[in-house]
Tab-separated table of C-alpha atoms in Angstrom:
chain	number	residue	atom	x	y	z
A	29	MET	CA	-28.501	-24.294	-12.816
A	30	ASP	CA	-28.078	-22.688	-16.271
A	31	LEU	CA	-25.118	-20.224	-16.400
A	32	PRO	CA	-25.229	-17.157	-18.563
A	33	ASP	CA	-23.352	-16.914	-21.770
A	34	PHE	CA	-19.924	-15.854	-20.582
A	35	ASP	CA	-18.862	-14.658	-23.969
A	36	ALA	CA	-20.766	-11.450	-23.106
A	37	PHE	CA	-18.614	-10.917	-20.047
A	38	LEU	CA	-15.117	-9.579	-19.796
A	39	PRO	CA	-12.356	-12.031	-20.307
A	40	GLN	CA	-12.166	-14.562	-17.224
A	41	GLU	CA	-8.570	-15.040	-16.219
A	42	GLY	CA	-7.272	-15.300	-12.763
A	43	TYR	CA	-3.752	-14.705	-11.594
A	44	THR	CA	-1.438	-15.821	-8.963
A	45	LEU	CA	1.185	-13.314	-7.493
A	46	ARG	CA	4.351	-14.037	-5.638
A	47	VAL	CA	4.943	-11.128	-3.308
A	48	ASP	CA	8.717	-11.933	-2.909
A	49	ASP	CA	9.139	-11.840	-6.668
A	50	VAL	CA	7.467	-8.483	-7.181
A	51	GLU	CA	9.984	-5.724	-7.985
A	52	GLY	CA	9.764	-3.187	-5.031
A	53	ILE	CA	10.172	0.576	-5.052
A	54	ASP	CA	12.257	2.948	-2.958
A	55	LEU	CA	9.684	5.380	-1.654
A	56	TYR	CA	12.370	7.780	-0.524
A	57	GLU	CA	14.593	7.538	-3.777
A	58	ASP	CA	14.041	11.232	-4.499
A	59	ALA	CA	14.329	12.438	-0.814
A	60	GLY	CA	16.981	14.914	-0.109
A	61	GLU	CA	18.501	13.354	3.001
A	62	GLN	CA	17.286	10.010	4.138
A	63	GLU	CA	18.937	10.674	7.596
A	64	SER	CA	16.224	13.277	8.069
A	65	ILE	CA	13.366	10.801	7.569
A	66	GLY	CA	11.478	9.985	10.846
A	67	ASP	CA	12.916	10.540	14.374
A	68	ASP	CA	16.066	9.187	15.943
A	69	GLY	CA	16.324	5.453	15.300
A	70	GLU	CA	14.012	5.519	12.427
A	71	SER	CA	14.879	4.900	8.689
A	72	PRO	CA	12.968	4.066	5.530
A	73	PRO	CA	11.457	0.628	5.305
A	74	ASP	CA	13.565	-2.202	4.020
A	75	PHE	CA	11.157	-3.104	1.161
A	76	THR	CA	8.002	-1.686	-0.240
A	77	ALA	CA	5.897	-2.872	-3.220
A	78	HIS	CA	2.661	-2.096	-5.034
A	79	LEU	CA	1.286	-5.639	-5.488
A	80	PHE	CA	-1.935	-5.058	-7.169
A	81	ARG	CA	-3.902	-2.118	-8.715
A	82	SER	CA	-7.355	-2.012	-10.207
A	83	ASN	CA	-10.070	0.432	-10.870
A	84	ASP	CA	-11.560	-0.150	-7.393
A	85	PHE	CA	-8.562	-0.805	-4.867
A	86	ASN	CA	-4.871	-1.473	-4.422
A	87	VAL	CA	-2.730	-3.797	-2.325
A	88	SER	CA	0.639	-2.739	-1.203
A	89	TYR	CA	3.264	-4.467	0.923
A	90	MET	CA	5.833	-3.194	3.339
A	91	GLU	CA	8.634	-5.129	4.961
A	92	SER	CA	10.888	-3.692	7.544
A	93	GLU	CA	13.058	-4.421	10.469
A	94	PRO	CA	11.904	-2.471	13.694
A	95	GLY	CA	12.545	1.259	13.258
A	96	GLY	CA	11.559	1.262	9.629
A	97	VAL	CA	9.025	4.201	8.978
A	98	LEU	CA	6.827	5.531	6.451
A	99	ASP	CA	7.210	9.074	7.684
A	100	TRP	CA	4.292	11.633	8.046
A	101	HIS	CA	2.033	12.081	4.998
A	102	THR	CA	-1.560	13.083	4.345
A	103	HIS	CA	-4.017	10.932	2.472
A	104	SER	CA	-6.447	12.600	0.228
A	105	PRO	CA	-9.945	13.026	1.583
A	106	HIS	CA	-11.349	9.958	-0.254
A	107	MET	CA	-8.476	7.445	0.777
A	108	TYR	CA	-8.978	5.210	3.644
A	109	GLN	CA	-6.795	2.081	4.473
A	110	LEU	CA	-6.829	-1.334	6.084
A	111	ASN	CA	-3.347	-2.200	7.364
A	112	MET	CA	-2.868	-5.848	8.021
A	113	PRO	CA	0.385	-7.248	9.494
A	114	VAL	CA	1.093	-10.924	8.913
A	115	GLN	CA	4.322	-10.765	10.968
A	116	GLY	CA	5.778	-8.494	13.410
A	117	ARG	CA	4.045	-5.452	14.799
A	118	VAL	CA	3.159	-2.106	13.456
A	119	GLU	CA	2.352	1.231	14.951
A	120	ILE	CA	0.108	3.595	13.189
A	121	THR	CA	-0.143	7.169	14.344
A	122	TYR	CA	-2.563	9.693	12.926
A	123	LEU	CA	-3.789	13.292	13.616
A	124	ASP	CA	-7.509	13.756	13.678
A	125	GLU	CA	-9.232	16.983	12.352
A	126	GLU	CA	-8.583	18.705	15.788
A	127	GLY	CA	-4.805	17.902	15.640
A	128	ASP	CA	-5.153	15.215	18.363
A	129	GLU	CA	-2.663	12.360	17.948
A	130	HIS	CA	-4.019	8.727	18.012
A	131	VAL	CA	-1.811	5.624	18.055
A	132	ALA	CA	-2.606	2.047	17.348
A	133	GLU	CA	-0.468	-1.043	17.501
A	134	ALA	CA	-1.189	-4.224	15.690
A	135	GLY	CA	0.240	-7.717	14.930
A	136	PRO	CA	-0.869	-10.770	13.125
A	137	GLU	CA	-4.568	-11.451	13.115
A	138	GLU	CA	-5.297	-7.772	13.746
A	139	MET	CA	-6.154	-4.922	11.378
A	140	VAL	CA	-6.017	-1.175	11.669
A	141	TYR	CA	-8.554	1.054	9.819
A	142	LEU	CA	-7.010	4.459	8.904
A	143	PRO	CA	-9.634	7.065	8.185
A	144	PRO	CA	-9.850	9.020	4.764
A	145	GLY	CA	-7.749	12.207	4.843
A	146	ALA	CA	-5.537	10.990	7.686
A	147	HIS	CA	-2.178	12.723	8.307
A	148	ASN	CA	-0.363	9.576	9.380
A	149	LYS	CA	2.913	7.620	10.130
A	150	VAL	CA	3.599	3.872	9.823
A	151	LYS	CA	6.372	2.361	11.874
A	152	ALA	CA	7.719	-1.043	12.404
A	153	ILE	CA	8.002	-1.830	16.070
A	154	GLY	CA	8.864	-4.731	18.369
A	155	ASP	CA	11.770	-7.180	17.864
A	156	GLU	CA	10.865	-9.103	14.651
A	157	THR	CA	10.542	-8.158	10.985
A	158	LEU	CA	7.234	-6.534	10.039
A	159	ARG	CA	5.483	-7.836	6.989
A	160	LEU	CA	2.480	-5.625	6.303
A	161	TYR	CA	-0.238	-5.672	3.745
A	162	VAL	CA	-2.158	-2.443	3.131
A	163	ILE	CA	-5.422	-2.367	1.179
A	164	TYR	CA	-6.788	0.956	-0.023
A	165	ARG	CA	-9.293	2.596	-2.461
A	166	GLN	CA	-8.040	3.442	-5.880
A	167	ILE	CA	-7.723	7.169	-6.375
A	168	VAL	CA	-5.871	9.380	-8.674
A	169	VAL	CA	-3.538	10.971	-6.023
A	170	PRO	CA	-3.035	9.188	-2.795
A	171	GLN	CA	-1.192	11.913	-0.839
A	172	VAL	CA	-1.993	15.507	-0.425
A	173	GLU	CA	1.695	16.296	-0.447
A	174	GLU	CA	2.065	14.949	-3.999
A	175	MET	CA	-0.727	17.491	-5.069
A	176	VAL	CA	1.068	20.444	-3.575
A	177	GLY	CA	4.597	19.258	-4.713
A	178	VAL	CA	6.248	18.682	-1.278
A	179	ALA	CA	6.177	14.861	-1.069
A	180	ASP	CA	9.358	13.389	0.308
A	181	GLN	CA	8.074	9.959	-0.624
A	182	HIS	CA	8.455	8.893	-4.266
A	183	PRO	CA	4.987	8.992	-5.991
A	184	ARG	CA	5.878	6.352	-8.584
A	185	THR	CA	4.310	2.960	-8.515
A	186	ASN	CA	5.454	-0.407	-10.135
A	187	PRO	CA	2.512	-2.772	-9.559
A	188	GLY	CA	3.050	-6.479	-9.933
A	189	LEU	CA	-0.320	-6.730	-11.567
A	190	GLU	CA	-2.494	-3.841	-12.807
A	191	ILE	CA	-5.913	-4.520	-14.349
A	192	ASP	CA	-8.528	-2.288	-15.708
A	193	THR	CA	-11.401	-4.393	-14.350
A	194	LEU	CA	-14.099	-2.395	-16.352
A	195	ARG	CA	-12.568	-3.252	-19.677
A	196	GLY	CA	-10.737	-6.397	-18.909
A	197	ILE	CA	-7.330	-5.134	-19.838
A	198	VAL	CA	-4.133	-5.950	-18.181
A	199	HIS	CA	-1.985	-2.801	-18.080
A	200	ALA	CA	1.145	-4.192	-16.082
A	201	LEU	CA	2.199	-7.657	-15.244
A	202	GLN	CA	5.564	-8.477	-13.806
A	203	ASP	CA	6.326	-11.688	-15.510
A	204	ASP	CA	8.785	-13.005	-12.990
A	205	ALA	CA	6.003	-12.476	-10.156
A	206	VAL	CA	2.626	-13.063	-11.803
A	207	GLU	CA	1.195	-16.064	-13.669
A	208	PRO	CA	-2.301	-16.704	-15.050
A	209	PHE	CA	-4.107	-19.635	-13.974
């Protein structure tokens, strides 16, 4: 089989990313009082990181002991998510357009799809550390609360690897966590 001339394509470079070495972010760094986050027995997650961002999708990671919570927030109308725990259990709650509450639990080998525009909350449950990957569409503003200026979660990101896949440009690369191969 003859392959096309790859010189006409974007640069072809793959990367490996070590999740444990990506610099995490404190989603609630700017929150007024962290004690007011969630309900009784709930607190911010122990670790969150934006692992990868491209023109098309993002991959984030959350690690938390039971009771850790990403408190209520509202996704923009074009943002849906796939939540995939690889360890522990997660409880995801959202309110539909009628205001009815829906709750799903998931563990390893399970995924939870969260619909676009969902007003939702993500909580570590059970008795072991939750390790959760979240894959979602790339959009300009992921939370409605950010657009109207009432977000209690920090809107900044610090991706381990950010690539403009349309132009083949690497915008961010955390050297301690990412290597080309």
